[in-house]
PDB file of C-alpha atoms in Angstrom:
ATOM      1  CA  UNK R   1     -30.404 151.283 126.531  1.00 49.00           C
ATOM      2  CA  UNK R   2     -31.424 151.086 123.017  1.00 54.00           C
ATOM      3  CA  UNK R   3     -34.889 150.047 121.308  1.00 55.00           C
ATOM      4  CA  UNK R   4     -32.867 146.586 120.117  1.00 51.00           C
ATOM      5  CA  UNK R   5     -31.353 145.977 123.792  1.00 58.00           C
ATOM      6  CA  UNK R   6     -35.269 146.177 125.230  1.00 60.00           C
ATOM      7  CA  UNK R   7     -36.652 144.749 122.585  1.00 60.00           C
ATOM      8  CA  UNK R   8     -34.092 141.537 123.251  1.00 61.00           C
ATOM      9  CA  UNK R   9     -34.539 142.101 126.579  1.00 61.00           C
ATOM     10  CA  UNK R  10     -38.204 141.882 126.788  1.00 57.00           C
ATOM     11  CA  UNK R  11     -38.366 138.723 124.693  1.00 59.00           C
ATOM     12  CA  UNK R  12     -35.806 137.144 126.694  1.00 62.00           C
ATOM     13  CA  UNK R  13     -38.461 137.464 129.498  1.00 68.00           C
ATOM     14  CA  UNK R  14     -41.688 135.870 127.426  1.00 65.00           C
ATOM     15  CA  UNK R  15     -41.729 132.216 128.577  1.00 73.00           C
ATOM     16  CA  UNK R  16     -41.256 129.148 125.756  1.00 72.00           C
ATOM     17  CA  UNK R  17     -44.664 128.075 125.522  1.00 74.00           C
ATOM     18  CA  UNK R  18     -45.975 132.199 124.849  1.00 73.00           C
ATOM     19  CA  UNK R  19     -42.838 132.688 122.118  1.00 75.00           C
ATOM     20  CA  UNK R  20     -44.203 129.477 120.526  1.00 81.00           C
ATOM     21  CA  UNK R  21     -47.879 130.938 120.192  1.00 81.00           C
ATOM     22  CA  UNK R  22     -47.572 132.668 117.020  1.00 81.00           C
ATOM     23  CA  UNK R  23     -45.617 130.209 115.169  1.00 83.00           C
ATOM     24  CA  UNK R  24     -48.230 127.791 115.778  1.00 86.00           C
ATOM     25  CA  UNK R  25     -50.701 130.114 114.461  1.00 87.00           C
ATOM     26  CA  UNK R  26     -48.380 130.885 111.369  1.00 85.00           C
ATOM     27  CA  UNK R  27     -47.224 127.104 110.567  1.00 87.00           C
ATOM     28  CA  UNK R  28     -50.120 126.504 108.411  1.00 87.00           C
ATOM     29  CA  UNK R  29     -49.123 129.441 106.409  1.00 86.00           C
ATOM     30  CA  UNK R  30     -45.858 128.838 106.275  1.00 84.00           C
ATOM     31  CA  UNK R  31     -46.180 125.024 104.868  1.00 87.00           C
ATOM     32  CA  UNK R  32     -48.199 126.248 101.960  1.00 86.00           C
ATOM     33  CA  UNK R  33     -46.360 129.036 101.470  1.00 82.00           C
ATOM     34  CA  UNK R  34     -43.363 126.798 101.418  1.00 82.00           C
ATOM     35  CA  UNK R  35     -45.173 124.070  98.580  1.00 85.00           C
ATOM     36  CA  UNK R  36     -46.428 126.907  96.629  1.00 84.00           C
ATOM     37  CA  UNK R  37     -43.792 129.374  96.596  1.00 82.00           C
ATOM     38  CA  UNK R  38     -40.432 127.983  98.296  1.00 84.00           C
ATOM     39  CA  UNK R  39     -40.367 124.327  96.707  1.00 85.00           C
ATOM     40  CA  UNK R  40     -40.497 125.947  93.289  1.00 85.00           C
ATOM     41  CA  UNK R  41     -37.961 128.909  93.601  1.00 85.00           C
ATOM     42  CA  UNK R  42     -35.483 126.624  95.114  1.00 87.00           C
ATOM     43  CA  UNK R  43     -36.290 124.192  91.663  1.00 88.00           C
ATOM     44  CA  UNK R  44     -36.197 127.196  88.865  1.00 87.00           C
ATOM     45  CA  UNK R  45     -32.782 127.991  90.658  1.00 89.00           C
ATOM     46  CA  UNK R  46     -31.738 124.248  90.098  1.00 89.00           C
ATOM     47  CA  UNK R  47     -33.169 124.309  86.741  1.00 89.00           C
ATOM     48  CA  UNK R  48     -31.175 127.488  85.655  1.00 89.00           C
ATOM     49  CA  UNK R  49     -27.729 125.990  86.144  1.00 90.00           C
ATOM     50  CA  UNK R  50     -28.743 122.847  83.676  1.00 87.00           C
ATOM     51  CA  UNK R  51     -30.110 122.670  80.149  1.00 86.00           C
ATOM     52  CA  UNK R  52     -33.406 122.436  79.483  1.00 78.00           C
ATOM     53  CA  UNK R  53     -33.199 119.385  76.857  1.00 74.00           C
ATOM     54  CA  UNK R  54     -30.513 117.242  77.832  1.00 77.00           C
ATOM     55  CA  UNK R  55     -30.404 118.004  81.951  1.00 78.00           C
ATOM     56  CA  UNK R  56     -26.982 118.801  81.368  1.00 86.00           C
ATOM     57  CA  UNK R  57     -25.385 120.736  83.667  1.00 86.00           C
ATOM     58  CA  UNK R  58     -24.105 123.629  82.355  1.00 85.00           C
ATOM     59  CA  UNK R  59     -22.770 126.065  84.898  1.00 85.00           C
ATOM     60  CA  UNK R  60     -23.545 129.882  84.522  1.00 89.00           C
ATOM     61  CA  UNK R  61     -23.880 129.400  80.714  1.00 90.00           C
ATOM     62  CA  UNK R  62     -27.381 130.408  81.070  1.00 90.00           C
ATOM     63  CA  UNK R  63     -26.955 133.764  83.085  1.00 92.00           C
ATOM     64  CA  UNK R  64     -24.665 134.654  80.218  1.00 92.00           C
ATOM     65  CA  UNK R  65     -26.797 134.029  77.344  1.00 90.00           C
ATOM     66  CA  UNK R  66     -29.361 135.702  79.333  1.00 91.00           C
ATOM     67  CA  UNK R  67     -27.547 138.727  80.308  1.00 90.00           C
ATOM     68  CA  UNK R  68     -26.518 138.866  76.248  1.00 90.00           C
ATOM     69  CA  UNK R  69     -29.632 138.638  75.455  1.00 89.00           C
ATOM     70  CA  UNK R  70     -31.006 141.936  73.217  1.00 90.00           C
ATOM     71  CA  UNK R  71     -34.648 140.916  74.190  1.00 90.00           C
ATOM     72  CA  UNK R  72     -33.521 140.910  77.726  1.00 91.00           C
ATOM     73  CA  UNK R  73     -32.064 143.739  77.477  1.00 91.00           C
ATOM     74  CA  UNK R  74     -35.192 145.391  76.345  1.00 91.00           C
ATOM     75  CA  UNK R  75     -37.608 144.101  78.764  1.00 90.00           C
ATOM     76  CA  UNK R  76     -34.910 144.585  82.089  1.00 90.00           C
ATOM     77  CA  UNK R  77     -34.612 148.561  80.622  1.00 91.00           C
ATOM     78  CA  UNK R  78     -38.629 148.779  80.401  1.00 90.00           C
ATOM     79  CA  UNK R  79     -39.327 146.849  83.038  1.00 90.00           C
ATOM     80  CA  UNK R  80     -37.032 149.275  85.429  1.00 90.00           C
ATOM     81  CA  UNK R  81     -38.091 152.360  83.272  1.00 91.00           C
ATOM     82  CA  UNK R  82     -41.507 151.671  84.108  1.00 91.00           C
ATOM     83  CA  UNK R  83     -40.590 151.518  87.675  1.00 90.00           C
ATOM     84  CA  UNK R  84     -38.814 154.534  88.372  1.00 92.00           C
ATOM     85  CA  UNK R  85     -41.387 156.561  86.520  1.00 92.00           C
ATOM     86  CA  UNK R  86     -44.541 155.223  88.314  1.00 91.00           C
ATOM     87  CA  UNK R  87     -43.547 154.248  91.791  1.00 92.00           C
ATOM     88  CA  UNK R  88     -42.338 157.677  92.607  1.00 93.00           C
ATOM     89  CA  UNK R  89     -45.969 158.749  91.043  1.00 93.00           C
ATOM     90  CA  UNK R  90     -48.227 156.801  93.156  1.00 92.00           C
ATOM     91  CA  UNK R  91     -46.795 157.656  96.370  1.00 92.00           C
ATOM     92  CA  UNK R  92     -46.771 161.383  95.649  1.00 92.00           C
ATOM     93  CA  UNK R  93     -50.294 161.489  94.334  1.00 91.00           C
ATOM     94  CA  UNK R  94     -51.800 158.929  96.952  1.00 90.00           C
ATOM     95  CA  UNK R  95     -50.030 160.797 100.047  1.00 90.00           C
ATOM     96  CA  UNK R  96     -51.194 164.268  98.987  1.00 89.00           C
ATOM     97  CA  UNK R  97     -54.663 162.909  98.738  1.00 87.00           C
ATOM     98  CA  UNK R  98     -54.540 161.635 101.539  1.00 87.00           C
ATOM     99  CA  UNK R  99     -53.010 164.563 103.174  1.00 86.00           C
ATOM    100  CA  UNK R 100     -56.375 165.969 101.803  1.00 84.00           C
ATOM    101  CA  UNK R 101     -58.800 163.515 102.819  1.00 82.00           C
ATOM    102  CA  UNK R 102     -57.341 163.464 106.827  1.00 79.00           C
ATOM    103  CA  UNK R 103     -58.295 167.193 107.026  1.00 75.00           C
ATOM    104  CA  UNK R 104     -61.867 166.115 106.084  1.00 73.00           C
ATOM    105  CA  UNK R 105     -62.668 163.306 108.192  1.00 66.00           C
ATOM    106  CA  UNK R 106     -66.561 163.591 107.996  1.00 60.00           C
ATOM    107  CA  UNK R 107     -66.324 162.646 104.444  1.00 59.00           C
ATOM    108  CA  UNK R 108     -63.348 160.772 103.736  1.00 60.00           C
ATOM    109  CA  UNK R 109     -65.228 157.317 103.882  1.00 61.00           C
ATOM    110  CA  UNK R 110     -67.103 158.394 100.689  1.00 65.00           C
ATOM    111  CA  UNK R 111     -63.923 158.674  98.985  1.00 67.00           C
ATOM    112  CA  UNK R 112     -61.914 155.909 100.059  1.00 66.00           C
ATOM    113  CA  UNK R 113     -64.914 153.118  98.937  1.00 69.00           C
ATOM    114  CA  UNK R 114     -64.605 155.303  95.188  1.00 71.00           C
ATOM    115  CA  UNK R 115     -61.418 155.325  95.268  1.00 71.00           C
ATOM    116  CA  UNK R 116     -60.989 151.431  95.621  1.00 72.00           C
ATOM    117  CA  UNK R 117     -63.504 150.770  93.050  1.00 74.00           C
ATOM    118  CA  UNK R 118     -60.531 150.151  90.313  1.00 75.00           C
ATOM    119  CA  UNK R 119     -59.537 147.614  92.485  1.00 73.00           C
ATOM    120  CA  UNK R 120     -62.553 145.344  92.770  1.00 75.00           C
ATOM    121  CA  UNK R 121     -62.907 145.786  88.680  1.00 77.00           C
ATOM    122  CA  UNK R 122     -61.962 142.670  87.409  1.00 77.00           C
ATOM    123  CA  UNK R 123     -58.669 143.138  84.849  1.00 74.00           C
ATOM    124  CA  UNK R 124     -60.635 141.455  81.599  1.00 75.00           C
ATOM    125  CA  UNK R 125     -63.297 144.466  81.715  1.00 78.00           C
ATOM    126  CA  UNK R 126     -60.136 146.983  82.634  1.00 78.00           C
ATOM    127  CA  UNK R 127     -59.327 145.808  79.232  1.00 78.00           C
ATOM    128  CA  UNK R 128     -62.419 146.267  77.191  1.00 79.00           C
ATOM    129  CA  UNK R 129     -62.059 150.042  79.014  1.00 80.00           C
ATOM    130  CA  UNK R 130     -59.166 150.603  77.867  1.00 80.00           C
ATOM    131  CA  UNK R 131     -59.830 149.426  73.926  1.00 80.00           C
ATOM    132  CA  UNK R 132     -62.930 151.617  73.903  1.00 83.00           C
ATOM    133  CA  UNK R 133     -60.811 154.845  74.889  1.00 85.00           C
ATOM    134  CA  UNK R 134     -57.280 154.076  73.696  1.00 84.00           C
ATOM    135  CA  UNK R 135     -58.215 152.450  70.244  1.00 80.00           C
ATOM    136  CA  UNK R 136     -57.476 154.337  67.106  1.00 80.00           C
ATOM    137  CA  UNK R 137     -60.811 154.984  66.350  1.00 82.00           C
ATOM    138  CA  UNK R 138     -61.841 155.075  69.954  1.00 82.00           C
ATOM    139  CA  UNK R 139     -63.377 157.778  72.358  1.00 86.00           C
ATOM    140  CA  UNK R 140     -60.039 159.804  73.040  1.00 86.00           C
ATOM    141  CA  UNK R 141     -59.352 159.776  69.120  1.00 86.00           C
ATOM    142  CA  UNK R 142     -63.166 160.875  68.779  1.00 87.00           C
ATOM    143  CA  UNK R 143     -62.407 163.993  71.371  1.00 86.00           C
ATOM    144  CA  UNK R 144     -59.157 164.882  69.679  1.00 85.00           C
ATOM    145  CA  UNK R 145     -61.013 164.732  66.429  1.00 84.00           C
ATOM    146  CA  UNK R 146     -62.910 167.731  67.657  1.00 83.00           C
ATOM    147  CA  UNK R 147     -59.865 169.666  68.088  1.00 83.00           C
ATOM    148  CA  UNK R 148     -59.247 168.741  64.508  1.00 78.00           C
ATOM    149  CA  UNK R 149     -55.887 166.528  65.875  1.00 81.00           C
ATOM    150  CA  UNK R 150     -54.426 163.453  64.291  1.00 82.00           C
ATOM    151  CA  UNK R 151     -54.944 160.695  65.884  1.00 83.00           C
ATOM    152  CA  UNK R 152     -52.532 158.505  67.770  1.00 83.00           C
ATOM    153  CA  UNK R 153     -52.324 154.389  68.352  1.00 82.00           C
ATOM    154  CA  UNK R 154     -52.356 154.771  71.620  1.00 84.00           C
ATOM    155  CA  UNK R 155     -51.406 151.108  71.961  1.00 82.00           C
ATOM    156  CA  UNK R 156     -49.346 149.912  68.881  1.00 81.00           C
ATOM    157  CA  UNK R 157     -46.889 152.820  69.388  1.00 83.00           C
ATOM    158  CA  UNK R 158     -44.484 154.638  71.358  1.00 86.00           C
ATOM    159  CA  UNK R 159     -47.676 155.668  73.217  1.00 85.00           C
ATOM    160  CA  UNK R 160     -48.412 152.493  74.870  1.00 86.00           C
ATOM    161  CA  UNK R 161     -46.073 153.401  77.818  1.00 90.00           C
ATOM    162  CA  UNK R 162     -47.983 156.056  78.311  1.00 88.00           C
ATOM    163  CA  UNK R 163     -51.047 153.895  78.466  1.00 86.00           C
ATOM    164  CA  UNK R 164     -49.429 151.667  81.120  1.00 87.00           C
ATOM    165  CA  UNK R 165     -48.461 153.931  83.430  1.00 89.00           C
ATOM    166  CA  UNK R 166     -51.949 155.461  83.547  1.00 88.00           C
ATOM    167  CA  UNK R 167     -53.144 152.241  83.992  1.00 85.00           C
ATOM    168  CA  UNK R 168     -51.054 151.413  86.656  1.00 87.00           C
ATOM    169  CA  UNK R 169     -51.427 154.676  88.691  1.00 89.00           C
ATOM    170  CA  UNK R 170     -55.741 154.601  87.949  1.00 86.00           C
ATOM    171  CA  UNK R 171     -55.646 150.532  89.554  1.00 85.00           C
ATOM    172  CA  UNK R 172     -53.285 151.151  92.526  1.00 87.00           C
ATOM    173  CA  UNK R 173     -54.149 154.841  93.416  1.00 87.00           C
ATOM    174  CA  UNK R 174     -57.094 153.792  95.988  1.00 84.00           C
ATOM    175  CA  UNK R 175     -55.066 151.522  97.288  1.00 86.00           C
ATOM    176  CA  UNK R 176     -51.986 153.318  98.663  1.00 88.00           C
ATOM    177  CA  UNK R 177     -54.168 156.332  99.160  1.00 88.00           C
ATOM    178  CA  UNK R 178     -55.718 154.384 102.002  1.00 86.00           C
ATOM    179  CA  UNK R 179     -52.184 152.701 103.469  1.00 89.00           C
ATOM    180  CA  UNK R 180     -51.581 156.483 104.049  1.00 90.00           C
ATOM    181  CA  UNK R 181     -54.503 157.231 105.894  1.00 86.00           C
ATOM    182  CA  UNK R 182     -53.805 154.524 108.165  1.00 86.00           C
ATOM    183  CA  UNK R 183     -50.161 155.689 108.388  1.00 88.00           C
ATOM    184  CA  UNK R 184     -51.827 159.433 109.828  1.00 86.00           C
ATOM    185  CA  UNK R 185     -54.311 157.765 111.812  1.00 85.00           C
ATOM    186  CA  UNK R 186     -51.556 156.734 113.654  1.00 86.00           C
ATOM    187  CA  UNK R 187     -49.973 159.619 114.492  1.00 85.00           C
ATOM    188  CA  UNK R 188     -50.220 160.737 117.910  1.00 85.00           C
ATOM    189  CA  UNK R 189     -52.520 164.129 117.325  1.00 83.00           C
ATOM    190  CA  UNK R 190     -51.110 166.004 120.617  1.00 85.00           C
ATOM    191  CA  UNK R 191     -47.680 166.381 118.760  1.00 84.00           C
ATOM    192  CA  UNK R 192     -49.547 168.202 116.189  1.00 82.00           C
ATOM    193  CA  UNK R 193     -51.278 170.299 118.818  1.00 82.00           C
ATOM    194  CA  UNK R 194     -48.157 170.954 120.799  1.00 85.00           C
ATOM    195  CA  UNK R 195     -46.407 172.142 117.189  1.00 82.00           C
ATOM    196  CA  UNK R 196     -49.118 174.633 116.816  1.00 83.00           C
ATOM    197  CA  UNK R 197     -48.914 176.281 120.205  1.00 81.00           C
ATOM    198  CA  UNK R 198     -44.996 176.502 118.818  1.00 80.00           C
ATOM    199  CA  UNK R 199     -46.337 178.304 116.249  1.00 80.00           C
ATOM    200  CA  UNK R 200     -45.185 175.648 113.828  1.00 77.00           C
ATOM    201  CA  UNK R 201     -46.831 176.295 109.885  1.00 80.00           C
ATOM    202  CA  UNK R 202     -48.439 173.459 108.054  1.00 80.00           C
ATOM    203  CA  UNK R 203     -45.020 172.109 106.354  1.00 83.00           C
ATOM    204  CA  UNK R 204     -42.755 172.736 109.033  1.00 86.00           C
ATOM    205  CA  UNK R 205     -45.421 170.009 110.658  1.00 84.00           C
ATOM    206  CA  UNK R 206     -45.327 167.756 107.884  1.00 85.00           C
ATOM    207  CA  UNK R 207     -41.502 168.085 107.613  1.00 83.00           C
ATOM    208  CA  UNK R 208     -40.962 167.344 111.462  1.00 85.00           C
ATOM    209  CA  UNK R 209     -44.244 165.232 112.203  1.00 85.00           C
ATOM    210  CA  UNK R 210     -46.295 163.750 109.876  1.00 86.00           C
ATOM    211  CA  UNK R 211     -43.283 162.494 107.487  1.00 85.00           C
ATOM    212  CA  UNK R 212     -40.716 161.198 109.916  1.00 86.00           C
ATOM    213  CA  UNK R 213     -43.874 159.086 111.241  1.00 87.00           C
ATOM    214  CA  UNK R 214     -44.799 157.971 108.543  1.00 88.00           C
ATOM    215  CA  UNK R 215     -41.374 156.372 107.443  1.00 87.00           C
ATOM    216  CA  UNK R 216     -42.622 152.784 108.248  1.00 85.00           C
ATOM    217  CA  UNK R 217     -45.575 153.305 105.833  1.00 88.00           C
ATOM    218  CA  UNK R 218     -43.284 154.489 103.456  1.00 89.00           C
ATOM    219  CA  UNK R 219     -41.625 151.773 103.376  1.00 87.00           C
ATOM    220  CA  UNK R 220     -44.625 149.087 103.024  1.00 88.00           C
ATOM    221  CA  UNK R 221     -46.448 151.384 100.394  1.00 90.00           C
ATOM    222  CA  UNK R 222     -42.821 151.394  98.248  1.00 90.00           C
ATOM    223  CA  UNK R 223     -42.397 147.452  98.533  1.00 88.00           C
ATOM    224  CA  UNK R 224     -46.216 146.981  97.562  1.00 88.00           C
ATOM    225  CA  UNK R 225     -46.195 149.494  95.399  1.00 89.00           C
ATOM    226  CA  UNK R 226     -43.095 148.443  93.291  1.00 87.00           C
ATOM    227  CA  UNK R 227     -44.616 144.057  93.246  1.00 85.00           C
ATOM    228  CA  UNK R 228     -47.444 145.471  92.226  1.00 84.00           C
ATOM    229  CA  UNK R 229     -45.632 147.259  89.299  1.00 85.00           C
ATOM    230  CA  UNK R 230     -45.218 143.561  88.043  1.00 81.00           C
ATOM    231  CA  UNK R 231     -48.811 142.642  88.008  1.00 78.00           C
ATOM    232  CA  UNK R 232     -49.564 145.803  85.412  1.00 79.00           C
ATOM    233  CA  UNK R 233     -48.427 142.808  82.484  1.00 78.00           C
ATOM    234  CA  UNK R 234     -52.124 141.466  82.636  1.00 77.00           C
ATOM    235  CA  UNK R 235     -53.311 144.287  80.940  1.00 75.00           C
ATOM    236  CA  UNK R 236     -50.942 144.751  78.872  1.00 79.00           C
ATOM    237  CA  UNK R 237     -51.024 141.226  77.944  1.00 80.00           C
ATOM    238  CA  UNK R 238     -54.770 140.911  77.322  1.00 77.00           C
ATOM    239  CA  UNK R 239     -54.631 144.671  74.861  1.00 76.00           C
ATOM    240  CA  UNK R 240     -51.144 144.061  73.128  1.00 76.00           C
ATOM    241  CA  UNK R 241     -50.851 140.577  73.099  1.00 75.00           C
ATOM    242  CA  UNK R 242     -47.622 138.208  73.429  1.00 77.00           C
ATOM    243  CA  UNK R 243     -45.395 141.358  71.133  1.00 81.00           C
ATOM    244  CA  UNK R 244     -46.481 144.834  71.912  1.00 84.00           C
ATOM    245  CA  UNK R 245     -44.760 147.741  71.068  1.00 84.00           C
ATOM    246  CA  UNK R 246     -40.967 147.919  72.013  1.00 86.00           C
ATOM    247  CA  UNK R 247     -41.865 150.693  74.614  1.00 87.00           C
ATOM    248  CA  UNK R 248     -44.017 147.899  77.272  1.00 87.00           C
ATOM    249  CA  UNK R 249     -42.163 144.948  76.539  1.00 89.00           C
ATOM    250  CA  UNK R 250     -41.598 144.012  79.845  1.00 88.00           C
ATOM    251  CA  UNK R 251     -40.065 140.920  81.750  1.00 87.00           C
ATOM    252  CA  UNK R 252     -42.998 139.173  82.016  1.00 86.00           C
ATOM    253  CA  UNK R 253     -43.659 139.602  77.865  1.00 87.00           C
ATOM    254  CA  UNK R 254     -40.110 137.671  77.583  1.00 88.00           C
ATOM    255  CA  UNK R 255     -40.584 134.971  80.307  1.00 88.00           C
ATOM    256  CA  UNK R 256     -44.235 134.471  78.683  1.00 86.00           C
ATOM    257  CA  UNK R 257     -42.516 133.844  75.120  1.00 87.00           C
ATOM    258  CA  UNK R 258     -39.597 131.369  76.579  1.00 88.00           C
ATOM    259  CA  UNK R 259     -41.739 129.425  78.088  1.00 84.00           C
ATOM    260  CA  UNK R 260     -43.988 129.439  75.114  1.00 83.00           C
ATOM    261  CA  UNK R 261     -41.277 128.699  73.122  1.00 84.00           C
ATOM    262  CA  UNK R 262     -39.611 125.986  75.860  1.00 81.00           C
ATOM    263  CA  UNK R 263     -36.681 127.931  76.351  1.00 85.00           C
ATOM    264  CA  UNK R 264     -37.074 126.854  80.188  1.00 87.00           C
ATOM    265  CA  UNK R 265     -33.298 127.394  81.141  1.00 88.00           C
ATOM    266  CA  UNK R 266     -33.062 130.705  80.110  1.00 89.00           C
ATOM    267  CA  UNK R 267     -36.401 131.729  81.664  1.00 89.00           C
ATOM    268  CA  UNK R 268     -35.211 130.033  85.196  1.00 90.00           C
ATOM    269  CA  UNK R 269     -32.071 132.143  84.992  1.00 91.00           C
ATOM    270  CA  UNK R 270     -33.986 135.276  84.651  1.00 90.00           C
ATOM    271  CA  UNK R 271     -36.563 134.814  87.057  1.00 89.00           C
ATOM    272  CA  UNK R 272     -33.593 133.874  89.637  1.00 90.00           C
ATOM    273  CA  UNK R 273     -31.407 137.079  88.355  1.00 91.00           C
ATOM    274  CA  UNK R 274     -34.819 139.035  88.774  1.00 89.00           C
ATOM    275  CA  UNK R 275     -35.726 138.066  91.946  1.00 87.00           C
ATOM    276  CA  UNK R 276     -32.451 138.426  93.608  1.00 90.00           C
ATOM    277  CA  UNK R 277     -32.689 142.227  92.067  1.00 89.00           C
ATOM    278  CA  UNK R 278     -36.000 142.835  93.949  1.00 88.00           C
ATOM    279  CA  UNK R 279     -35.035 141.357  97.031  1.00 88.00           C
ATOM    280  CA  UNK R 280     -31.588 143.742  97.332  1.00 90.00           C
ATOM    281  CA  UNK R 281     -33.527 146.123  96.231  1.00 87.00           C
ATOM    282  CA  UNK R 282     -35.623 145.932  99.276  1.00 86.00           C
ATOM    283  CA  UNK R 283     -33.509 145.418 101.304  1.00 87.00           C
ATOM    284  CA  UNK R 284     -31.576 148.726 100.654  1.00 87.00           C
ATOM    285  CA  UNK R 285     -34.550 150.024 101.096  1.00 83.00           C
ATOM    286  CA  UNK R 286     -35.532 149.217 104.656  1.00 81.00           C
ATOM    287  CA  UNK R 287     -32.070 150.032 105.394  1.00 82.00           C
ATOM    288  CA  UNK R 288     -32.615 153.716 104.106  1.00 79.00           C
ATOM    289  CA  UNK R 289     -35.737 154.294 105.311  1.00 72.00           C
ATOM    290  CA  UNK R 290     -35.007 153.041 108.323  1.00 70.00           C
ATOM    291  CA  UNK R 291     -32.118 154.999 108.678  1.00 62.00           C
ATOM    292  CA  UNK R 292     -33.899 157.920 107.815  1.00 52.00           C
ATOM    293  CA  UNK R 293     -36.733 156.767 110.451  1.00 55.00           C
ATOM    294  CA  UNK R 294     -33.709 156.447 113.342  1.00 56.00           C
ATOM    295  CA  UNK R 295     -32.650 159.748 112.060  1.00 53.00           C
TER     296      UNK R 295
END
């Protein structure tokens, strides 16, 4: 029988009233989720099929100035760019941490409350960090200066990205590091004890053990990992302003300046064409991983 049979099975055997429990508990949630969240998704898709000044109804006009868009164009190749190049990042650095910090359990308490510190920072001093190291006549300018360098804009040039992704890795790091932790804590440790009386070596247990266990982790660190990619426009909002440099112009700098500029429609149709990216996107995701997890 497989895991989906029992797992019907078994919840064909819970009673009404016990199957009702938890949605009674979550219905709260759910109804401000659905005000907040729902109500307004479902009206920015609405609003992306009509024009913003007249209410006219104008089909998938919008979608195609959108997708013709140079400015989108931009942002959507940043915005992914960034992506690719920091999500794989974090998880590498925050699981071999991690991998790290589980052999020294003692004192890997120390080091998970540091390593959260970045995220209990609130983002407006982040900022004033970052403009007293990045500037052009800030401290990392100062050091090069020593070397007798040149100094770089580190934030009104090509640079920037470079900036961001730091930024991005330094706020989230703590974060995933300890996702993984709980991921290993979870592992059963006699598997690990029966590898080594198979004489199994330290990958050939991570390759067989540790990372086909940790597949569901994986997959929550990825999802939270790549939303949380979105959230990095705060800072560079607050250093670069509304038009930074052409290298972290992201989404969020181009749905900022429509609606700044009441361009409404076309910011609608982007948010829907982005959102339905992220969610497919996810959703090939769970399949793989959990392909890979059946596997």
């Amino acid at each position: 029988m497989t895991k989906v049979n029992r797992r019907k099975q078994y919840e064909d055997s819970v009673p009404l009233k016990e199957r009702m429990v938890p949605w009674l508990f979550l219905s709260p949630s759910l109804f401000f989720v659905s005000i907040i969240v729902l109500i307004p998704l479902l009206d920015a898709f609405r609003r992306s099929f009509f024009m913003a000044a007249s209410d006219r109804f104008v089909g998938f006009q919008n979608y195609a100035a959108v997708l013709g868009n140079s400015a989108f164009k931009l942002a959507a190749g940043n915005t992914v760019k960034f992506a690719v190049v920091c999500i794989p990042l974090l998880l590498f650095i925050s699981l071999a941490v991690s991998l790290l910090l589980a052999a020294y359990k003692e004192t890997r308490g120390i080091f998970k409350t540091s390593y959260l510190v970045p995220m209990a920072i609130p983002v407006a001093s982040i900022v004033l960090l970052w403009r007293v190291i990045f500037h052009k006549n800030g401290l990392l300018n100062a050091f090069l200066a020593l070397w007798e360098k040149t100094p770089v804009d580190w934030i009104g040039s090509r640079a920037a990205f470079g900036v961001l992704v730091f930024a991005y890795l330094w706020k989230n790091f703590g974060y995933d590091m300890v996702l993984w932790l709980s991921g290993l804590s979870a592992i059963n440790p006699a598997l690990y004890e029966a590898a080594q009386i198979d004489g199994a070596g330290s990958i050939r247990r991570f390759v067989r053990i540790t990372f086909p266990n940790l597949m569901p982790t994986l997959f929550t660190i990825t999802v939270l990992s790549l939303l949380n990619s979105f959230k990095v426009f705060r800072e560079a909002y607050l250093i670069a302003g509304s038009y930074p440099n052409d290298s972290i112009y992201m989404l969020q700098h181009l749905f900022n300046n429509w609606y700044g500029n009441l361009d409404v429609d076309k910011m609608c149709a982007g948010a829907v064409m982005m959102a339905l990216f992220v969610f497919v996107l996810i959703m090939l995701l769970q399949k793989i991983l959990n392909r890979g997890d059946n596997a």
